[in-house]
Amino acid sequence: MKVTVFVSPKTTVLDPQGAAVEQAIKSLGHHSIEGVRVGKTVTFQMEGSDTPEIRDEIDRLCDGLLSNPVIEDYRYEITSE
Amino acid sequence: MKVAIIQFPGSNCDWDAEHSVQNVIGLPAGRVWHKDPLPEGVEAVIVPGGFSFGDYLRCGAIARFSPIMSDLQSFADQGGQVLGICNGFQILCESGLLPGALVRNDCMEFRCLNQSLKVEDSNERFNTEALAAQLTLPIAHGEGNYRADTEVLTDLEANNQVLLRYAPNPNGSINDIAGIRNQAGNVYGMMPHPERAVESHHPCLDGLPVLRAFLQPLLQSSPVQLSA
Amino acid sequence: METTAAPLPPNPDPCLNVEITPELVAQHGLLPEEYERILGILGRTPNLTELGIFSVMWSEHCAYKNTRKLLKLFPTEKKDKDAIGQVLVKAGDENAGVIDVGEGWGVAFKIESHNHPSAIEPFEGAATGVGGIVRDIFTMGARPVLLTNSLRFGSLESSQVKRLFRGVVSGISHYGNCLGIPNMGGDVYFDDCYEGNPLVNALCAGILRHEEIQKGAATGVGNPVYYVGPGTGRDGLGGASFASRELTEESAEDRPAVQKGDPFMEKLLLEACLEMMSIPGLVVGIQDMGAAGLTCSTCETASRGDSGIEIDLDLVPQRETGMNSYEIMLSESQERMLVIVAKGRERELEEVFEKWDLHAAHIGEVKEGNRMVVRQKGVVVADLPAKSLTDEAPIYDQPATEPAHLAMAREWKVDSIPELGQEAVEGALLGLLTHPTIASKRWIWKQYDHMVMSGCTVEPGSDAGVVKLSIAGINKYLAIANDCNNRFCYLDPYTGAQIAFVECMRNLACSGARALAVTDNLNFGNPNKPEAYHMLKECVKGLADACAHFDVPVVGGNVSLYNEHGEGAIDPTPVVSMVGLIDHPDRVTRSGVKDSGLELILLGGLPDELGGSYYLQSAFNKKEGTCPKVDLDAEMNLQNLLIGQIEEGRICAAHDLSEGGLLVCLAEMLFDAHGIGASVSLPDLGSSGRLDALLFGESQARAIIAVKPEKCDAVIQAAKNLGVSAHAMGKTDDSSQLKVEVAGTSVINSDVSGLKNAWESAIPKHMEIA
């Protein structure tokens, strides 16, 4: 199965990259757009199926390595690719 | 060696840190590879600057899982002196030895300059070293923008854990924070590079009292001839 | 044509088994007569992989086929065998030249261009340019100690240029900062001629013990050949031949030809290689895989070692699947090296690379004979005489015709320019201080870590960057300067190239450094156009004559031709980079004045030439006129005076007159310390009789020095002894005003902080995000 992890800056934390991108978007004339946040996605193949144990394992991975809980949130999707 | 400088893949201020401690301050120092154990008899550890593991994922995120980090954790728990400089500060935050995190500079660019800093006079060790109220130290980072939630910040300020503040602020860091210590007072972290301001060809010598303040327990416990 | 030799067996990848047509030959950038030569060498038809190998090895980038004859004009050794800075490794012999700096230490240094990749993808192009030159230096066994860059862009008014500029600077910043090698800035010019074809020349210098110098030769039959570094992918396919074509609209579609850099990988490779090379006798030969990757490194090491070499592509680490021999041999994946190891000691090498988590793959062997043999899936896919690739590329002497504009430049009369009234002096000065070429470059170098390695002694922005060689444990300072004013080279290529040389050397002299050697980067247009070739030829002659006159040899460099885009060729840009040595900390001298009450002395006489100046550009938008004269003897006397007086401890600050002339030079000297002003008086208008030529003319062999009043007489006497005109113009003071009088009349009285602010904010204003 394929796991896609989406990591994004916490809403309470300043996101300089998001702010810069938002400024660029506005300078292109798209004034109705706001709240830009720039995160990252991490994808990997994993053996097994979508079980609570597997989800535990992914959570541990996300909480320690793939995201920093001080500044980032994460969510993930599991697909059968 | 009394002072160990941890070398991660991608560390690039490890030589500078070793040179400043060994040849300028005069304490025996050496570099320790991140896959090796922390040697017996070490009294202080410096986690130097650089781009450990290429800063991939997040600055310090991968170094945190290096084999030596469990030794460092127990060394710090036992009251050992730990100083993280620049990338070293980021690693200490990632590993939870210091609170908070460091994100991208608000200008979105790397900044290398001689930075004015306000010294917090609440630090006894700084006072013993008679640090001036204002210091200049080199900074060189792209992600030095300190972030912590309100609760952590309140605690940091209430416990006098802030060591240095930017004046003016080059990166958007909250409360102008440039360096902090843990509550126990044995783990220090800072974005500025004191090891780059210790010799006559450097822009100033302000790094010397900062390093000596950190190494004070060692300097007191063993009467070492200071060459500086 | 003799084609009797037996053909190679079919390639395991059927798509490579095609007939070699004239079209295919042309697509590989080879001329019909060059293909005939290949047929003669092989005695048979090459297969497609072999054709690809010839095309990159015989490209201008690798073979210098249009410039080899000209490059022979450069002196490659010092005539004075007792002087410091003897050449230990000559230009062209290895990956970089090496010079002696005393106490058993040597300095390896070289400049290299990455112009075309940067035009297409500025961030990755510039970043991999840094990566390539750093590999050239540590391949020699040297620990890199500094970086600089020579950059050229179009006008910052253009949003496209801003994008290129921002991308190039952040690419250099990213790669160099991550490696932890101090970047000392360099020179940056902005001129319309570079629009669409920016120049990105990167320089690296490193330090090593004489006995540690490594060779790029495959010797010792039976010695194993190792591939170290990350796997090979399809990136950068044919980059070397790509660098030897003009940029066209289709180039934007050439994206795969731009490599992606990984500075973290390079840092690991750097540390692992230095660790491996420190093990005595382990490494027999080493070469980086730069342009033309595996091809270039295998045939060059074999050719230098007078050996044969055999490699098996099945053993080459690969990042992508299904790569055929053509793709693997021509890939320009970054951060890879070829190492020839002493047989029986393979394990020692493997242990070092395991420590650093890097691949080290045993891919072949040094063989008897002279052939480079490549196998894949058990089949010989290329079998070529190694030396035919490196030494038998055709060498051309192209026809040269003087471009028409040179005669116009010679006949130019200054009367065509309206005279400058004293009321307009401040405006003209501000116009120059805010021209991006003259304005402060802090916006650039504050993005570069110039303080890492604890050696930075004079930060970027002074006449030369200076680094203490602390890491070698010696009390010596390396100074570095780059120069090339394209305007002068455009107007008079011979003299313009000489100005690049003398100005670069003068920058070192003003910093207290004795020049040791040159590395040059020749950036020119298409050499097949007679006008462009004339410019190239004259620049090389001018530079070679200056090198010989000062006994400063060229120890390496790079040629980048075909720098053309849309409107035509770039101005000739022979970038000169010079390394100098300062052996005492007291002699390190800066351009900025720190104190009031210092005498300001103009050395070299009143400027009197306006041709080609930046004043003509900023006030009249003109690139015309007669290039300033160069008097190599006068220049040598001035520089000997500067260095001698610095060594006597008599000079507090020194700044050379260059772009913008006397008034810009004077103003810049006051920008370093807060509250400093100066009051200066010039006796008359000088020999031109014109205020503009006096204040803004760019006459050569001139500098302003600041000295303590009690040393003034001694300095003026020393100048007299050397035949250098010295004129005490006035003093620095605490007024924060720049005051200049000419023949008793005030021509400017301006607030220094206002001038400084204009100078400092010019580039940031252009680069603000809208």
PDB file of C-alpha atoms in Angstrom, chain A residues 6-9 15 17 37-41 72:
ATOM      1  CA  PHE A   6       0.919  15.747   4.484  1.00  0.00           C
ATOM      2  CA  VAL A   7       2.923  17.959   6.843  1.00  0.00           C
ATOM      3  CA  SER A   8       1.846  21.573   7.305  1.00  0.00           C
ATOM      4  CA  PRO A   9       2.874  24.388   9.612  1.00  0.00           C
ATOM      5  CA  ASP A  15       4.890  30.452   8.058  1.00  0.00           C
ATOM      6  CA  GLN A  17       7.290  30.729   3.115  1.00  0.00           C
ATOM      7  CA  ARG A  37       0.455  27.823   3.983  1.00  0.00           C
ATOM      8  CA  VAL A  38       3.325  25.865   2.495  1.00  0.00           C
ATOM      9  CA  GLY A  39       3.828  22.331   3.740  1.00  0.00           C
ATOM     10  CA  LYS A  40       5.310  19.176   2.336  1.00  0.00           C
ATOM     11  CA  THR A  41       4.216  15.706   1.368  1.00  0.00           C
ATOM     12  CA  GLU A  72       3.818  21.240  12.462  1.00  0.00           C
TER      13      GLU A  72
END
